[in-house]
Amino acid sequence: MMITLLPALHGEVDIPLGLIYLAQLLIKHGYEVHVIDLNLYMNKRIDLSEFKQLRESDLIGFSSYRYTMSADVSIAWRIKNIGNSIIICGGWGPTLNPLLYLRYAPVDIVIPGVHMQAPKVLLSLVKCIERGDDISKVRGVIYRKGDIIINNGLGEIPNSIPDIDWQIIDKIGLELERYLENGVLVVPILGALASCPKYYSVPCIYCSIGRVIMEYRIVYANEFPNVIKKLMHFDVSRIIRDIKCALTYFNEALGSKLKRVSFTLVDDAVTPVNFIKLYDCLVNEGLIDDIGFIKFQTRPEYIPNIIKHIDQKYKTKFIIDIGFEFFSERDLSFTKRGNDSKIIVNVLKELRKSKVHWTGYVILATPISNASDIRDNIE
């Protein structure tokens, strides 16, 4: 069985980490897997029918976000006109709005879940389809049967995140050189699945992850305490192995075209405890000198305990992405951010003194914002 996977059409040139996890499990079980990243063709006019994989695949899977739905659905319709492949969709968009994809797109099956449920579910689904069995037996899928939508619930969250086999890239046809920018390759590495403690207490009201995890309380019921442990687990040993393997593989694969490898830690809110674990391993094992930089995301109140642990000579090795969100006290309170503007202002002062590299983002308004709130957020 041939399977072709496509990342969401977001326009960024990012190595599709999630699809690599899917591909390595499917290949391990004997399936032929290809990945086509249409984000690499954003400035070109292409005929999708020219891709042999899209014409001949038995199954085509694509990921989608809510904000990429229109583009992803447009591509799905074009793919549907090429052949008779079964189309499967997963990611944030289908997880939060499965009916939109099943009723208004040529999607046959949705795999909900954004915390590594998909690999095991997709493998079970592929085996089921290959045998010609009824997919109602597969846990973790939502599908159309005539005019009826059938929801088989969520798949299981794995006990641990597997190591990445970067050599899988050689087998799936990913155009590796096109992810280089001026000789620099930025490689995504998965941290914890959901490390922010607020997800499990009082999540920010606009937070999609918080909303999904609140639903997990119902879906996983008595298993939820164990689910929390899985989601918050920061396996620093596995992360270091993934980094080491990435450095070896990409240096060999790209040779003289590669000047340096940098990393993005895919983790919504790296806590000080988790950062210190990672930092100490990078320094103690000498990896800190082999990488360009590591970018990671965190909350403002975590900044002081993070930056004070970074030695002066390694300050340029980290880029911290900080979600300030709001400076207006009313907006901070309304959205249940868990901090106030004084904390954020003090964090900004510490960042200026520390001389670490950082980026920050702010949301300009909420449904209750007035002109004063918007001015506070902008200024």
mmCIF file of N, CA, C and O in Angstrom, residues 15-73:
data_model
loop_
_atom_site.group_PDB
_atom_site.id
_atom_site.type_symbol
_atom_site.label_atom_id
_atom_site.label_comp_id
_atom_site.label_asym_id
_atom_site.label_seq_id
_atom_site.Cartn_x
_atom_site.Cartn_y
_atom_site.Cartn_z
ATOM 1 N N ILE A 15 10.643 21.861 8.344
ATOM 2 C CA ILE A 15 10.659 20.402 8.245
ATOM 3 C C ILE A 15 9.411 19.860 8.954
ATOM 4 O O ILE A 15 9.175 20.176 10.121
ATOM 5 N N PRO A 16 8.592 19.055 8.260
ATOM 6 C CA PRO A 16 7.317 18.591 8.845
ATOM 7 C C PRO A 16 7.508 17.461 9.848
ATOM 8 O O PRO A 16 7.355 16.282 9.545
ATOM 9 N N LEU A 17 7.836 17.844 11.073
ATOM 10 C CA LEU A 17 8.169 16.867 12.114
ATOM 11 C C LEU A 17 7.059 15.857 12.352
ATOM 12 O O LEU A 17 7.299 14.654 12.476
ATOM 13 N N GLY A 18 5.818 16.340 12.442
ATOM 14 C CA GLY A 18 4.702 15.428 12.722
ATOM 15 C C GLY A 18 4.567 14.337 11.683
ATOM 16 O O GLY A 18 4.292 13.170 12.009
ATOM 17 N N LEU A 19 4.774 14.692 10.416
ATOM 18 C CA LEU A 19 4.659 13.694 9.345
ATOM 19 C C LEU A 19 5.807 12.702 9.378
ATOM 20 O O LEU A 19 5.651 11.544 8.967
ATOM 21 N N ILE A 20 6.971 13.134 9.862
ATOM 22 C CA ILE A 20 8.104 12.214 9.978
ATOM 23 C C ILE A 20 7.803 11.155 11.035
ATOM 24 O O ILE A 20 8.120 9.977 10.850
ATOM 25 N N TYR A 21 7.165 11.564 12.131
ATOM 26 C CA TYR A 21 6.761 10.573 13.141
ATOM 27 C C TYR A 21 5.792 9.547 12.536
ATOM 28 O O TYR A 21 5.900 8.337 12.796
ATOM 29 N N LEU A 22 4.829 10.036 11.749
ATOM 30 C CA LEU A 22 3.877 9.122 11.107
ATOM 31 C C LEU A 22 4.594 8.189 10.131
ATOM 32 O O LEU A 22 4.361 6.976 10.116
ATOM 33 N N ALA A 23 5.459 8.776 9.315
ATOM 34 C CA ALA A 23 6.135 8.000 8.266
ATOM 35 C C ALA A 23 7.015 6.908 8.853
ATOM 36 O O ALA A 23 7.036 5.779 8.353
ATOM 37 N N GLN A 24 7.754 7.220 9.908
ATOM 38 C CA GLN A 24 8.690 6.217 10.417
ATOM 39 C C GLN A 24 7.964 5.006 11.004
ATOM 40 O O GLN A 24 8.439 3.875 10.886
ATOM 41 N N LEU A 25 6.790 5.228 11.589
ATOM 42 C CA LEU A 25 6.027 4.092 12.110
ATOM 43 C C LEU A 25 5.447 3.263 10.968
ATOM 44 O O LEU A 25 5.497 2.016 10.997
ATOM 45 N N LEU A 26 4.907 3.930 9.951
ATOM 46 C CA LEU A 26 4.331 3.207 8.816
ATOM 47 C C LEU A 26 5.398 2.430 8.056
ATOM 48 O O LEU A 26 5.183 1.273 7.652
ATOM 49 N N ILE A 27 6.551 3.037 7.839
ATOM 50 C CA ILE A 27 7.648 2.358 7.128
ATOM 51 C C ILE A 27 8.145 1.162 7.929
ATOM 52 O O ILE A 27 8.455 0.106 7.368
ATOM 53 N N LYS A 28 8.207 1.321 9.237
ATOM 54 C CA LYS A 28 8.623 0.214 10.103
ATOM 55 C C LYS A 28 7.726 -0.996 9.911
ATOM 56 O O LYS A 28 8.165 -2.145 10.041
ATOM 57 N N HIS A 29 6.457 -0.754 9.570
ATOM 58 C CA HIS A 29 5.499 -1.851 9.379
ATOM 59 C C HIS A 29 5.338 -2.232 7.905
ATOM 60 O O HIS A 29 4.372 -2.903 7.543
ATOM 61 N N GLY A 30 6.279 -1.785 7.077
ATOM 62 C CA GLY A 30 6.342 -2.279 5.710
ATOM 63 C C GLY A 30 5.606 -1.481 4.660
ATOM 64 O O GLY A 30 5.469 -1.945 3.516
ATOM 65 N N TYR A 31 5.136 -0.297 4.978
ATOM 66 C CA TYR A 31 4.383 0.498 4.006
ATOM 67 C C TYR A 31 5.292 1.478 3.265
ATOM 68 O O TYR A 31 6.288 1.961 3.810
ATOM 69 N N GLU A 32 4.924 1.773 2.038
ATOM 70 C CA GLU A 32 5.642 2.755 1.233
ATOM 71 C C GLU A 32 5.036 4.131 1.522
ATOM 72 O O GLU A 32 3.848 4.350 1.349
ATOM 73 N N VAL A 33 5.882 5.050 1.975
ATOM 74 C CA VAL A 33 5.391 6.368 2.395
ATOM 75 C C VAL A 33 6.169 7.470 1.680
ATOM 76 O O VAL A 33 7.398 7.412 1.574
ATOM 77 N N HIS A 34 5.444 8.465 1.196
ATOM 78 C CA HIS A 34 6.049 9.654 0.585
ATOM 79 C C HIS A 34 5.510 10.886 1.292
ATOM 80 O O HIS A 34 4.387 10.893 1.789
ATOM 81 N N VAL A 35 6.331 11.933 1.338
ATOM 82 C CA VAL A 35 5.886 13.225 1.874
ATOM 83 C C VAL A 35 6.092 14.281 0.805
ATOM 84 O O VAL A 35 7.187 14.416 0.251
ATOM 85 N N ILE A 36 5.030 15.010 0.502
ATOM 86 C CA ILE A 36 5.103 16.128 -0.447
ATOM 87 C C ILE A 36 4.788 17.410 0.322
ATOM 88 O O ILE A 36 3.685 17.566 0.841
ATOM 89 N N ASP A 37 5.759 18.297 0.386
ATOM 90 C CA ASP A 37 5.568 19.553 1.115
ATOM 91 C C ASP A 37 5.292 20.667 0.103
ATOM 92 O O ASP A 37 6.209 21.240 -0.487
ATOM 93 N N LEU A 38 4.021 20.973 -0.081
ATOM 94 C CA LEU A 38 3.636 21.998 -1.054
ATOM 95 C C LEU A 38 4.031 23.401 -0.613
ATOM 96 O O LEU A 38 3.996 24.339 -1.415
ATOM 97 N N ASN A 39 4.434 23.563 0.646
ATOM 98 C CA ASN A 39 4.917 24.872 1.093
ATOM 99 C C ASN A 39 6.205 25.274 0.373
ATOM 100 O O ASN A 39 6.551 26.454 0.331
ATOM 101 N N LEU A 40 6.882 24.297 -0.189
ATOM 102 C CA LEU A 40 8.114 24.579 -0.930
ATOM 103 C C LEU A 40 7.832 25.117 -2.321
ATOM 104 O O LEU A 40 8.758 25.518 -3.031
ATOM 105 N N TYR A 41 6.561 25.117 -2.719
ATOM 106 C CA TYR A 41 6.187 25.544 -4.073
ATOM 107 C C TYR A 41 5.275 26.769 -4.051
ATOM 108 O O TYR A 41 4.546 27.023 -5.005
ATOM 109 N N MET A 42 5.318 27.533 -2.976
ATOM 110 C CA MET A 42 4.362 28.626 -2.812
ATOM 111 C C MET A 42 4.445 29.676 -3.924
ATOM 112 O O MET A 42 3.466 30.311 -4.256
ATOM 113 N N ASN A 43 5.604 29.886 -4.491
ATOM 114 C CA ASN A 43 5.780 30.914 -5.519
ATOM 115 C C ASN A 43 5.814 30.335 -6.929
ATOM 116 O O ASN A 43 6.283 30.986 -7.864
ATOM 117 N N LYS A 44 5.323 29.102 -7.067
ATOM 118 C CA LYS A 44 5.354 28.451 -8.374
ATOM 119 C C LYS A 44 3.961 27.946 -8.755
ATOM 120 O O LYS A 44 3.169 27.566 -7.890
ATOM 121 N N ARG A 45 3.709 27.952 -10.020
ATOM 122 C CA ARG A 45 2.477 27.343 -10.529
ATOM 123 C C ARG A 45 2.773 25.868 -10.796
ATOM 124 O O ARG A 45 3.653 25.539 -11.597
ATOM 125 N N ILE A 46 2.050 24.995 -10.111
ATOM 126 C CA ILE A 46 2.319 23.570 -10.265
ATOM 127 C C ILE A 46 1.034 22.827 -10.597
ATOM 128 O O ILE A 46 -0.064 23.227 -10.207
ATOM 129 N N ASP A 47 1.191 21.751 -11.307
ATOM 130 C CA ASP A 47 0.089 20.859 -11.644
ATOM 131 C C ASP A 47 0.212 19.642 -10.736
ATOM 132 O O ASP A 47 1.153 18.845 -10.865
ATOM 133 N N LEU A 48 -0.699 19.497 -9.785
ATOM 134 C CA LEU A 48 -0.602 18.404 -8.817
ATOM 135 C C LEU A 48 -0.642 17.032 -9.481
ATOM 136 O O LEU A 48 -0.104 16.062 -8.944
ATOM 137 N N SER A 49 -1.252 16.948 -10.646
ATOM 138 C CA SER A 49 -1.335 15.644 -11.335
ATOM 139 C C SER A 49 0.033 15.175 -11.811
ATOM 140 O O SER A 49 0.200 14.006 -12.169
ATOM 141 N N GLU A 50 1.013 16.082 -11.804
ATOM 142 C CA GLU A 50 2.367 15.685 -12.211
ATOM 143 C C GLU A 50 3.070 14.875 -11.123
ATOM 144 O O GLU A 50 4.084 14.232 -11.385
ATOM 145 N N PHE A 51 2.541 14.937 -9.913
ATOM 146 C CA PHE A 51 3.135 14.149 -8.831
ATOM 147 C C PHE A 51 2.621 12.705 -8.918
ATOM 148 O O PHE A 51 1.437 12.429 -8.663
ATOM 149 N N LYS A 52 3.514 11.812 -9.251
ATOM 150 C CA LYS A 52 3.150 10.398 -9.395
ATOM 151 C C LYS A 52 2.550 9.850 -8.102
ATOM 152 O O LYS A 52 1.604 9.051 -8.114
ATOM 153 N N GLN A 53 3.103 10.303 -6.955
ATOM 154 C CA GLN A 53 2.628 9.799 -5.665
ATOM 155 C C GLN A 53 1.152 10.123 -5.449
ATOM 156 O O GLN A 53 0.408 9.321 -4.873
ATOM 157 N N LEU A 54 0.727 11.302 -5.900
ATOM 158 C CA LEU A 54 -0.678 11.691 -5.724
ATOM 159 C C LEU A 54 -1.592 10.916 -6.662
ATOM 160 O O LEU A 54 -2.762 10.669 -6.340
ATOM 161 N N ARG A 55 -1.076 10.536 -7.819
ATOM 162 C CA ARG A 55 -1.893 9.772 -8.773
ATOM 163 C C ARG A 55 -2.050 8.328 -8.333
ATOM 164 O O ARG A 55 -3.097 7.715 -8.564
ATOM 165 N N GLU A 56 -1.014 7.777 -7.709
ATOM 166 C CA GLU A 56 -0.987 6.331 -7.493
ATOM 167 C C GLU A 56 -1.193 5.895 -6.045
ATOM 168 O O GLU A 56 -1.299 4.705 -5.774
ATOM 169 N N SER A 57 -1.231 6.827 -5.114
ATOM 170 C CA SER A 57 -1.363 6.439 -3.701
ATOM 171 C C SER A 57 -2.729 5.827 -3.408
ATOM 172 O O SER A 57 -3.751 6.236 -3.967
ATOM 173 N N ASP A 58 -2.724 4.855 -2.515
ATOM 174 C CA ASP A 58 -3.977 4.259 -2.042
ATOM 175 C C ASP A 58 -4.630 5.157 -0.996
ATOM 176 O O ASP A 58 -5.849 5.178 -0.856
ATOM 177 N N LEU A 59 -3.776 5.876 -0.288
ATOM 178 C CA LEU A 59 -4.270 6.709 0.802
ATOM 179 C C LEU A 59 -3.457 7.998 0.833
ATOM 180 O O LEU A 59 -2.234 7.972 0.691
ATOM 181 N N ILE A 60 -4.144 9.113 1.000
ATOM 182 C CA ILE A 60 -3.471 10.406 1.113
ATOM 183 C C ILE A 60 -3.901 11.051 2.421
ATOM 184 O O ILE A 60 -5.097 11.179 2.713
ATOM 185 N N GLY A 61 -2.911 11.442 3.210
ATOM 186 C CA GLY A 61 -3.200 12.074 4.488
ATOM 187 C C GLY A 61 -2.615 13.469 4.526
ATOM 188 O O GLY A 61 -1.499 13.692 4.059
ATOM 189 N N PHE A 62 -3.365 14.427 5.041
ATOM 190 C CA PHE A 62 -2.808 15.766 5.183
ATOM 191 C C PHE A 62 -3.190 16.353 6.532
ATOM 192 O O PHE A 62 -4.229 16.031 7.108
ATOM 193 N N SER A 63 -2.292 17.178 7.037
ATOM 194 C CA SER A 63 -2.568 17.867 8.296
ATOM 195 C C SER A 63 -3.114 19.248 7.990
ATOM 196 O O SER A 63 -2.905 19.785 6.899
ATOM 197 N N SER A 64 -3.814 19.821 8.950
ATOM 198 C CA SER A 64 -4.441 21.111 8.712
ATOM 199 C C SER A 64 -4.617 21.866 10.029
ATOM 200 O O SER A 64 -4.858 21.258 11.074
ATOM 201 N N TYR A 65 -4.461 23.176 9.964
ATOM 202 C CA TYR A 65 -4.781 24.056 11.081
ATOM 203 C C TYR A 65 -6.104 24.755 10.785
ATOM 204 O O TYR A 65 -6.564 24.774 9.639
ATOM 205 N N ARG A 66 -6.673 25.379 11.799
ATOM 206 C CA ARG A 66 -7.898 26.139 11.546
ATOM 207 C C ARG A 66 -7.638 27.274 10.555
ATOM 208 O O ARG A 66 -8.444 27.541 9.669
ATOM 209 N N TYR A 67 -6.490 27.945 10.701
ATOM 210 C CA TYR A 67 -6.234 29.097 9.839
ATOM 211 C C TYR A 67 -5.765 28.706 8.441
ATOM 212 O O TYR A 67 -5.697 29.548 7.547
ATOM 213 N N THR A 68 -5.438 27.420 8.227
ATOM 214 C CA THR A 68 -5.055 26.965 6.888
ATOM 215 C C THR A 68 -6.154 26.148 6.223
ATOM 216 O O THR A 68 -5.954 25.602 5.136
ATOM 217 N N MET A 69 -7.312 26.059 6.857
ATOM 218 C CA MET A 69 -8.356 25.168 6.356
ATOM 219 C C MET A 69 -8.728 25.453 4.906
ATOM 220 O O MET A 69 -8.826 24.537 4.083
ATOM 221 N N SER A 70 -8.930 26.714 4.564
ATOM 222 C CA SER A 70 -9.355 27.060 3.211
ATOM 223 C C SER A 70 -8.362 26.558 2.171
ATOM 224 O O SER A 70 -8.741 25.936 1.172
ATOM 225 N N ALA A 71 -7.065 26.814 2.418
ATOM 226 C CA ALA A 71 -6.031 26.369 1.476
ATOM 227 C C ALA A 71 -5.934 24.851 1.444
ATOM 228 O O ALA A 71 -5.819 24.243 0.365
ATOM 229 N N ASP A 72 -5.994 24.210 2.605
ATOM 230 C CA ASP A 72 -5.868 22.752 2.670
ATOM 231 C C ASP A 72 -7.035 22.053 1.970
ATOM 232 O O ASP A 72 -6.851 21.059 1.256
ATOM 233 N N VAL A 73 -8.238 22.580 2.176
ATOM 234 C CA VAL A 73 -9.422 21.984 1.536
ATOM 235 C C VAL A 73 -9.353 22.164 0.019
ATOM 236 O O VAL A 73 -9.722 21.268 -0.749
#
